[in-house]
mmCIF file with all atom_site columns, C-alpha atoms in Angstrom:
data_model
loop_
_atom_site.group_PDB
_atom_site.id
_atom_site.type_symbol
_atom_site.label_atom_id
_atom_site.label_alt_id
_atom_site.label_comp_id
_atom_site.label_asym_id
_atom_site.label_entity_id
_atom_site.label_seq_id
_atom_site.pdbx_PDB_ins_code
_atom_site.Cartn_x
_atom_site.Cartn_y
_atom_site.Cartn_z
_atom_site.occupancy
_atom_site.B_iso_or_equiv
_atom_site.pdbx_formal_charge
_atom_site.auth_seq_id
_atom_site.auth_comp_id
_atom_site.auth_asym_id
_atom_site.auth_atom_id
_atom_site.pdbx_PDB_model_num
ATOM 1   C CA . UNK A 1 1   ? -40.959 125.720 129.909 1.00 0.00 ? 1   UNK A CA 1
ATOM 2   C CA . UNK A 1 2   ? -38.687 123.121 131.172 1.00 0.00 ? 2   UNK A CA 1
ATOM 3   C CA . UNK A 1 3   ? -36.948 120.353 129.699 1.00 0.00 ? 3   UNK A CA 1
ATOM 4   C CA . UNK A 1 4   ? -35.240 117.551 131.525 1.00 0.00 ? 4   UNK A CA 1
ATOM 5   C CA . UNK A 1 5   ? -32.642 115.022 129.899 1.00 0.00 ? 5   UNK A CA 1
ATOM 6   C CA . UNK A 1 6   ? -30.096 112.515 131.449 1.00 0.00 ? 6   UNK A CA 1
ATOM 7   C CA . UNK A 1 7   ? -27.393 115.176 131.832 1.00 0.00 ? 7   UNK A CA 1
ATOM 8   C CA . UNK A 1 8   ? -29.235 118.172 132.678 1.00 0.00 ? 8   UNK A CA 1
ATOM 9   C CA . UNK A 1 9   ? -32.255 120.586 133.006 1.00 0.00 ? 9   UNK A CA 1
ATOM 10  C CA . UNK A 1 10  ? -33.053 123.581 130.881 1.00 0.00 ? 10  UNK A CA 1
ATOM 11  C CA . UNK A 1 11  ? -35.660 126.121 131.805 1.00 0.00 ? 11  UNK A CA 1
ATOM 12  C CA . UNK A 1 12  ? -37.037 129.308 130.188 1.00 0.00 ? 12  UNK A CA 1
ATOM 13  C CA . UNK A 1 13  ? -39.171 131.873 132.015 1.00 0.00 ? 13  UNK A CA 1
ATOM 14  C CA . UNK A 1 14  ? -41.115 134.943 131.261 1.00 0.00 ? 14  UNK A CA 1
ATOM 15  C CA . UNK A 1 15  ? -43.976 136.863 133.033 1.00 0.00 ? 15  UNK A CA 1
ATOM 16  C CA . UNK A 1 16  ? -46.981 138.213 131.281 1.00 0.00 ? 16  UNK A CA 1
ATOM 17  C CA . UNK A 1 17  ? -49.555 140.936 132.909 1.00 0.00 ? 17  UNK A CA 1
ATOM 18  C CA . UNK A 1 18  ? -53.654 140.688 132.104 1.00 0.00 ? 18  UNK A CA 1
ATOM 19  C CA . UNK A 1 19  ? -56.008 143.449 132.382 1.00 0.00 ? 19  UNK A CA 1
ATOM 20  C CA . UNK A 1 20  ? -57.134 143.764 136.365 1.00 0.00 ? 20  UNK A CA 1
ATOM 21  C CA . UNK A 1 21  ? -53.993 141.822 137.281 1.00 0.00 ? 21  UNK A CA 1
ATOM 22  C CA . UNK A 1 22  ? -54.627 141.933 141.058 1.00 0.00 ? 22  UNK A CA 1
ATOM 23  C CA . UNK A 1 23  ? -51.935 141.917 143.609 1.00 0.00 ? 23  UNK A CA 1
ATOM 24  C CA . UNK A 1 24  ? -48.258 142.480 142.716 1.00 0.00 ? 24  UNK A CA 1
ATOM 25  C CA . UNK A 1 25  ? -46.537 139.016 142.059 1.00 0.00 ? 25  UNK A CA 1
ATOM 26  C CA . UNK A 1 26  ? -44.117 139.331 144.971 1.00 0.00 ? 26  UNK A CA 1
ATOM 27  C CA . UNK A 1 27  ? -45.011 136.178 146.662 1.00 0.00 ? 27  UNK A CA 1
ATOM 28  C CA . UNK A 1 28  ? -44.885 134.009 143.478 1.00 0.00 ? 28  UNK A CA 1
ATOM 29  C CA . UNK A 1 29  ? -41.504 135.419 142.712 1.00 0.00 ? 29  UNK A CA 1
ATOM 30  C CA . UNK A 1 30  ? -40.166 134.460 145.949 1.00 0.00 ? 30  UNK A CA 1
ATOM 31  C CA . UNK A 1 31  ? -41.092 130.877 145.939 1.00 0.00 ? 31  UNK A CA 1
ATOM 32  C CA . UNK A 1 32  ? -38.715 128.532 143.923 1.00 0.00 ? 32  UNK A CA 1
ATOM 33  C CA . UNK A 1 33  ? -40.098 127.548 140.583 1.00 0.00 ? 33  UNK A CA 1
ATOM 34  C CA . UNK A 1 34  ? -37.053 125.462 139.158 1.00 0.00 ? 34  UNK A CA 1
ATOM 35  C CA . UNK A 1 35  ? -33.358 124.452 140.541 1.00 0.00 ? 35  UNK A CA 1
ATOM 36  C CA . UNK A 1 36  ? -31.832 127.420 138.999 1.00 0.00 ? 36  UNK A CA 1
ATOM 37  C CA . UNK A 1 37  ? -33.692 130.688 138.439 1.00 0.00 ? 37  UNK A CA 1
ATOM 38  C CA . UNK A 1 38  ? -33.083 134.250 137.353 1.00 0.00 ? 38  UNK A CA 1
ATOM 39  C CA . UNK A 1 39  ? -35.596 136.320 139.371 1.00 0.00 ? 39  UNK A CA 1
ATOM 40  C CA . UNK A 1 40  ? -36.230 139.965 138.889 1.00 0.00 ? 40  UNK A CA 1
ATOM 41  C CA . UNK A 1 41  ? -36.227 141.906 142.081 1.00 0.00 ? 41  UNK A CA 1
ATOM 42  C CA . UNK A 1 42  ? -39.045 143.065 141.455 1.00 0.00 ? 42  UNK A CA 1
ATOM 43  C CA . UNK A 1 43  ? -40.559 142.768 138.310 1.00 0.00 ? 43  UNK A CA 1
ATOM 44  C CA . UNK A 1 44  ? -42.202 146.134 136.969 1.00 0.00 ? 44  UNK A CA 1
ATOM 45  C CA . UNK A 1 45  ? -46.030 146.194 136.853 1.00 0.00 ? 45  UNK A CA 1
ATOM 46  C CA . UNK A 1 46  ? -48.488 146.941 134.263 1.00 0.00 ? 46  UNK A CA 1
ATOM 47  C CA . UNK A 1 47  ? -47.644 150.714 133.369 1.00 0.00 ? 47  UNK A CA 1
ATOM 48  C CA . UNK A 1 48  ? -44.038 150.778 134.544 1.00 0.00 ? 48  UNK A CA 1
ATOM 49  C CA . UNK A 1 49  ? -41.296 148.994 132.515 1.00 0.00 ? 49  UNK A CA 1
ATOM 50  C CA . UNK A 1 50  ? -37.730 148.260 132.214 1.00 0.00 ? 50  UNK A CA 1
ATOM 51  C CA . UNK A 1 51  ? -36.175 151.145 130.869 1.00 0.00 ? 51  UNK A CA 1
ATOM 52  C CA . UNK A 1 52  ? -32.973 151.591 128.580 1.00 0.00 ? 52  UNK A CA 1
ATOM 53  C CA . UNK A 1 53  ? -30.297 153.480 130.198 1.00 0.00 ? 53  UNK A CA 1
ATOM 54  C CA . UNK A 1 54  ? -31.390 152.445 133.727 1.00 0.00 ? 54  UNK A CA 1
ATOM 55  C CA . UNK A 1 55  ? -29.798 149.558 135.956 1.00 0.00 ? 55  UNK A CA 1
ATOM 56  C CA . UNK A 1 56  ? -32.330 146.898 137.532 1.00 0.00 ? 56  UNK A CA 1
ATOM 57  C CA . UNK A 1 57  ? -31.664 143.871 139.878 1.00 0.00 ? 57  UNK A CA 1
ATOM 58  C CA . UNK A 1 58  ? -32.046 140.429 139.261 1.00 0.00 ? 58  UNK A CA 1
ATOM 59  C CA . UNK A 1 59  ? -31.294 137.573 141.830 1.00 0.00 ? 59  UNK A CA 1
ATOM 60  C CA . UNK A 1 60  ? -29.691 134.417 140.934 1.00 0.00 ? 60  UNK A CA 1
ATOM 61  C CA . UNK A 1 61  ? -30.550 131.224 142.961 1.00 0.00 ? 61  UNK A CA 1
ATOM 62  C CA . UNK A 1 62  ? -29.942 127.652 142.881 1.00 0.00 ? 62  UNK A CA 1
ATOM 63  C CA . UNK A 1 63  ? -32.502 125.444 144.895 1.00 0.00 ? 63  UNK A CA 1
ATOM 64  C CA . UNK A 1 64  ? -33.932 128.682 146.537 1.00 0.00 ? 64  UNK A CA 1
ATOM 65  C CA . UNK A 1 65  ? -30.598 129.973 147.693 1.00 0.00 ? 65  UNK A CA 1
ATOM 66  C CA . UNK A 1 66  ? -28.574 132.869 146.456 1.00 0.00 ? 66  UNK A CA 1
ATOM 67  C CA . UNK A 1 67  ? -25.874 131.823 143.862 1.00 0.00 ? 67  UNK A CA 1
ATOM 68  C CA . UNK A 1 68  ? -22.602 133.913 143.946 1.00 0.00 ? 68  UNK A CA 1
ATOM 69  C CA . UNK A 1 69  ? -19.943 134.155 141.215 1.00 0.00 ? 69  UNK A CA 1
ATOM 70  C CA . UNK A 1 70  ? -22.090 132.960 138.097 1.00 0.00 ? 70  UNK A CA 1
ATOM 71  C CA . UNK A 1 71  ? -21.694 134.697 135.063 1.00 0.00 ? 71  UNK A CA 1
ATOM 72  C CA . UNK A 1 72  ? -25.085 135.901 133.672 1.00 0.00 ? 72  UNK A CA 1
ATOM 73  C CA . UNK A 1 73  ? -25.422 136.800 129.840 1.00 0.00 ? 73  UNK A CA 1
ATOM 74  C CA . UNK A 1 74  ? -27.337 139.542 128.414 1.00 0.00 ? 74  UNK A CA 1
ATOM 75  C CA . UNK A 1 75  ? -28.733 139.718 124.590 1.00 0.00 ? 75  UNK A CA 1
ATOM 76  C CA . UNK A 1 76  ? -31.276 142.033 123.504 1.00 0.00 ? 76  UNK A CA 1
ATOM 77  C CA . UNK A 1 77  ? -33.411 141.616 120.306 1.00 0.00 ? 77  UNK A CA 1
ATOM 78  C CA . UNK A 1 78  ? -31.449 144.723 118.845 1.00 0.00 ? 78  UNK A CA 1
ATOM 79  C CA . UNK A 1 79  ? -28.151 142.383 118.909 1.00 0.00 ? 79  UNK A CA 1
ATOM 80  C CA . UNK A 1 80  ? -26.447 143.947 122.137 1.00 0.00 ? 80  UNK A CA 1
ATOM 81  C CA . UNK A 1 81  ? -24.679 141.448 124.062 1.00 0.00 ? 81  UNK A CA 1
ATOM 82  C CA . UNK A 1 82  ? -23.036 142.062 127.692 1.00 0.00 ? 82  UNK A CA 1
ATOM 83  C CA . UNK A 1 83  ? -22.135 139.728 130.685 1.00 0.00 ? 83  UNK A CA 1
ATOM 84  C CA . UNK A 1 84  ? -22.508 140.273 134.298 1.00 0.00 ? 84  UNK A CA 1
ATOM 85  C CA . UNK A 1 85  ? -21.289 138.110 137.216 1.00 0.00 ? 85  UNK A CA 1
ATOM 86  C CA . UNK A 1 86  ? -23.588 137.508 140.357 1.00 0.00 ? 86  UNK A CA 1
ATOM 87  C CA . UNK A 1 87  ? -22.140 138.946 143.798 1.00 0.00 ? 87  UNK A CA 1
ATOM 88  C CA . UNK A 1 88  ? -21.922 137.364 147.156 1.00 0.00 ? 88  UNK A CA 1
ATOM 89  C CA . UNK A 1 89  ? -25.772 137.667 147.778 1.00 0.00 ? 89  UNK A CA 1
ATOM 90  C CA . UNK A 1 90  ? -26.644 136.165 144.264 1.00 0.00 ? 90  UNK A CA 1
ATOM 91  C CA . UNK A 1 91  ? -27.649 139.736 142.721 1.00 0.00 ? 91  UNK A CA 1
ATOM 92  C CA . UNK A 1 92  ? -26.837 140.984 139.239 1.00 0.00 ? 92  UNK A CA 1
ATOM 93  C CA . UNK A 1 93  ? -27.200 144.657 138.495 1.00 0.00 ? 93  UNK A CA 1
ATOM 94  C CA . UNK A 1 94  ? -28.065 144.896 135.016 1.00 0.00 ? 94  UNK A CA 1
ATOM 95  C CA . UNK A 1 95  ? -27.738 148.379 132.978 1.00 0.00 ? 95  UNK A CA 1
ATOM 96  C CA . UNK A 1 96  ? -30.096 148.348 129.867 1.00 0.00 ? 96  UNK A CA 1
ATOM 97  C CA . UNK A 1 97  ? -28.311 149.440 126.671 1.00 0.00 ? 97  UNK A CA 1
ATOM 98  C CA . UNK A 1 98  ? -29.508 152.564 124.964 1.00 0.00 ? 98  UNK A CA 1
ATOM 99  C CA . UNK A 1 99  ? -30.657 150.517 121.764 1.00 0.00 ? 99  UNK A CA 1
ATOM 100 C CA . UNK A 1 100 ? -34.391 150.652 121.391 1.00 0.00 ? 100 UNK A CA 1
ATOM 101 C CA . UNK A 1 101 ? -35.200 152.415 117.938 1.00 0.00 ? 101 UNK A CA 1
ATOM 102 C CA . UNK A 1 102 ? -37.117 155.344 118.234 1.00 0.00 ? 102 UNK A CA 1
ATOM 103 C CA . UNK A 1 103 ? -40.838 155.351 117.351 1.00 0.00 ? 103 UNK A CA 1
ATOM 104 C CA . UNK A 1 104 ? -41.616 157.376 114.036 1.00 0.00 ? 104 UNK A CA 1
ATOM 105 C CA . UNK A 1 105 ? -44.723 159.840 114.180 1.00 0.00 ? 105 UNK A CA 1
ATOM 106 C CA . UNK A 1 106 ? -46.673 160.414 117.382 1.00 0.00 ? 106 UNK A CA 1
ATOM 107 C CA . UNK A 1 107 ? -48.938 157.534 118.474 1.00 0.00 ? 107 UNK A CA 1
ATOM 108 C CA . UNK A 1 108 ? -50.768 156.827 121.607 1.00 0.00 ? 108 UNK A CA 1
ATOM 109 C CA . UNK A 1 109 ? -49.335 153.018 121.559 1.00 0.00 ? 109 UNK A CA 1
ATOM 110 C CA . UNK A 1 110 ? -46.948 151.654 124.251 1.00 0.00 ? 110 UNK A CA 1
ATOM 111 C CA . UNK A 1 111 ? -44.145 152.634 121.938 1.00 0.00 ? 111 UNK A CA 1
ATOM 112 C CA . UNK A 1 112 ? -40.903 150.760 120.827 1.00 0.00 ? 112 UNK A CA 1
ATOM 113 C CA . UNK A 1 113 ? -39.384 147.855 122.913 1.00 0.00 ? 113 UNK A CA 1
ATOM 114 C CA . UNK A 1 114 ? -36.667 145.441 122.789 1.00 0.00 ? 114 UNK A CA 1
ATOM 115 C CA . UNK A 1 115 ? -36.807 141.972 123.898 1.00 0.00 ? 115 UNK A CA 1
ATOM 116 C CA . UNK A 1 116 ? -34.200 140.519 126.332 1.00 0.00 ? 116 UNK A CA 1
ATOM 117 C CA . UNK A 1 117 ? -32.945 137.380 127.611 1.00 0.00 ? 117 UNK A CA 1
ATOM 118 C CA . UNK A 1 118 ? -30.733 136.785 130.677 1.00 0.00 ? 118 UNK A CA 1
ATOM 119 C CA . UNK A 1 119 ? -29.120 133.201 130.972 1.00 0.00 ? 119 UNK A CA 1
ATOM 120 C CA . UNK A 1 120 ? -27.185 131.570 133.537 1.00 0.00 ? 120 UNK A CA 1
ATOM 121 C CA . UNK A 1 121 ? -25.675 128.124 133.701 1.00 0.00 ? 121 UNK A CA 1
ATOM 122 C CA . UNK A 1 122 ? -24.625 126.323 136.795 1.00 0.00 ? 122 UNK A CA 1
ATOM 123 C CA . UNK A 1 123 ? -23.336 122.230 137.096 1.00 0.00 ? 123 UNK A CA 1
ATOM 124 C CA . UNK A 1 124 ? -24.150 120.588 140.552 1.00 0.00 ? 124 UNK A CA 1
ATOM 125 C CA . UNK A 1 125 ? -24.774 116.566 141.286 1.00 0.00 ? 125 UNK A CA 1
ATOM 126 C CA . UNK A 1 126 ? -23.686 115.579 138.054 1.00 0.00 ? 126 UNK A CA 1
ATOM 127 C CA . UNK A 1 127 ? -26.324 117.778 135.976 1.00 0.00 ? 127 UNK A CA 1
ATOM 128 C CA . UNK A 1 128 ? -25.686 120.810 134.105 1.00 0.00 ? 128 UNK A CA 1
ATOM 129 C CA . UNK A 1 129 ? -28.409 123.472 134.632 1.00 0.00 ? 129 UNK A CA 1
ATOM 130 C CA . UNK A 1 130 ? -29.449 126.451 132.205 1.00 0.00 ? 130 UNK A CA 1
ATOM 131 C CA . UNK A 1 131 ? -31.928 129.050 132.882 1.00 0.00 ? 131 UNK A CA 1
ATOM 132 C CA . UNK A 1 132 ? -33.121 131.841 131.283 1.00 0.00 ? 132 UNK A CA 1
ATOM 133 C CA . UNK A 1 133 ? -35.508 135.023 131.950 1.00 0.00 ? 133 UNK A CA 1
ATOM 134 C CA . UNK A 1 134 ? -36.834 136.385 128.909 1.00 0.00 ? 134 UNK A CA 1
ATOM 135 C CA . UNK A 1 135 ? -38.857 139.982 128.797 1.00 0.00 ? 135 UNK A CA 1
ATOM 136 C CA . UNK A 1 136 ? -38.772 143.279 127.396 1.00 0.00 ? 136 UNK A CA 1
ATOM 137 C CA . UNK A 1 137 ? -37.590 146.814 127.849 1.00 0.00 ? 137 UNK A CA 1
ATOM 138 C CA . UNK A 1 138 ? -38.706 150.281 126.268 1.00 0.00 ? 138 UNK A CA 1
ATOM 139 C CA . UNK A 1 139 ? -36.931 153.489 125.254 1.00 0.00 ? 139 UNK A CA 1
ATOM 140 C CA . UNK A 1 140 ? -36.024 155.904 127.982 1.00 0.00 ? 140 UNK A CA 1
ATOM 141 C CA . UNK A 1 141 ? -38.855 157.562 129.278 1.00 0.00 ? 141 UNK A CA 1
ATOM 142 C CA . UNK A 1 142 ? -37.326 160.938 128.648 1.00 0.00 ? 142 UNK A CA 1
ATOM 143 C CA . UNK A 1 143 ? -36.312 160.366 125.355 1.00 0.00 ? 143 UNK A CA 1
ATOM 144 C CA . UNK A 1 144 ? -36.984 162.871 122.646 1.00 0.00 ? 144 UNK A CA 1
ATOM 145 C CA . UNK A 1 145 ? -38.186 165.217 125.479 1.00 0.00 ? 145 UNK A CA 1
ATOM 146 C CA . UNK A 1 146 ? -36.512 168.672 126.430 1.00 0.00 ? 146 UNK A CA 1
ATOM 147 C CA . UNK A 1 147 ? -36.804 170.027 129.912 1.00 0.00 ? 147 UNK A CA 1
ATOM 148 C CA . UNK A 1 148 ? -35.586 173.436 128.603 1.00 0.00 ? 148 UNK A CA 1
ATOM 149 C CA . UNK A 1 149 ? -38.609 173.574 125.784 1.00 0.00 ? 149 UNK A CA 1
ATOM 150 C CA . UNK A 1 150 ? -41.193 172.221 128.618 1.00 0.00 ? 150 UNK A CA 1
ATOM 151 C CA . UNK A 1 151 ? -40.246 174.913 130.940 1.00 0.00 ? 151 UNK A CA 1
ATOM 152 C CA . UNK A 1 152 ? -40.210 177.351 127.920 1.00 0.00 ? 152 UNK A CA 1
ATOM 153 C CA . UNK A 1 153 ? -43.906 176.735 127.112 1.00 0.00 ? 153 UNK A CA 1
ATOM 154 C CA . UNK A 1 154 ? -44.584 176.549 130.746 1.00 0.00 ? 154 UNK A CA 1
ATOM 155 C CA . UNK A 1 155 ? -43.477 180.085 131.045 1.00 0.00 ? 155 UNK A CA 1
ATOM 156 C CA . UNK A 1 156 ? -44.900 181.116 128.037 1.00 0.00 ? 156 UNK A CA 1
ATOM 157 C CA . UNK A 1 157 ? -48.350 179.723 129.028 1.00 0.00 ? 157 UNK A CA 1
ATOM 158 C CA . UNK A 1 158 ? -47.967 181.594 132.554 1.00 0.00 ? 158 UNK A CA 1
ATOM 159 C CA . UNK A 1 159 ? -47.236 184.982 130.602 1.00 0.00 ? 159 UNK A CA 1
ATOM 160 C CA . UNK A 1 160 ? -50.671 184.497 128.370 1.00 0.00 ? 160 UNK A CA 1
ATOM 161 C CA . UNK A 1 161 ? -52.711 183.618 131.698 1.00 0.00 ? 161 UNK A CA 1
ATOM 162 C CA . UNK A 1 162 ? -51.304 186.646 133.575 1.00 0.00 ? 162 UNK A CA 1
ATOM 163 C CA . UNK A 1 163 ? -53.831 189.148 132.028 1.00 0.00 ? 163 UNK A CA 1
ATOM 164 C CA . UNK A 1 164 ? -56.617 186.965 132.823 1.00 0.00 ? 164 UNK A CA 1
ATOM 165 C CA . UNK A 1 165 ? -55.856 186.617 136.431 1.00 0.00 ? 165 UNK A CA 1
ATOM 166 C CA . UNK A 1 166 ? -55.179 190.531 136.812 1.00 0.00 ? 166 UNK A CA 1
ATOM 167 C CA . UNK A 1 167 ? -58.316 191.168 135.553 1.00 0.00 ? 167 UNK A CA 1
ATOM 168 C CA . UNK A 1 168 ? -60.180 188.820 137.407 1.00 0.00 ? 168 UNK A CA 1
ATOM 169 C CA . UNK A 1 169 ? -58.731 190.586 140.685 1.00 0.00 ? 169 UNK A CA 1
ATOM 170 C CA . UNK A 1 170 ? -59.730 194.178 139.607 1.00 0.00 ? 170 UNK A CA 1
ATOM 171 C CA . UNK A 1 171 ? -63.058 193.032 138.939 1.00 0.00 ? 171 UNK A CA 1
ATOM 172 C CA . UNK A 1 172 ? -63.397 191.484 142.345 1.00 0.00 ? 172 UNK A CA 1
ATOM 173 C CA . UNK A 1 173 ? -62.169 194.803 143.810 1.00 0.00 ? 173 UNK A CA 1
ATOM 174 C CA . UNK A 1 174 ? -64.851 197.071 141.891 1.00 0.00 ? 174 UNK A CA 1
#
């Protein structure tokens, strides 16, 4: 979405995936779509997602070139706020907070998510540019899971299967 006025330009962007999406949107994301933009580098595909407790890179560009020293604000639908500043190459490293509400019960759905907005502003040529990138992130992939319990069940399964394996080898010898 784009709104222009006499004193500035405001742009909001997001991404959507459809079934059978085809090739990755790498080429599309590389092309400038507005004067000031925040571009995911890269955008997670279908079954992969932004996850809490992980850090992801976003590029801040003005007229297609990296923009250094720009404050970028992060706001989640859970109310978490953070601020980052783009480095010399226009990159911002965003660590997603641990604020996704856990799913109740067991379901086969995609699980709970939070929406987020990354926003940046820049003044140039007498105009004020404001841009935002909107998307979502999910709970940590290992949330509610235990490596110890998983290993324990695997060992128990191996012990239960051991007599079957031994009996099979004995019957082949006889």
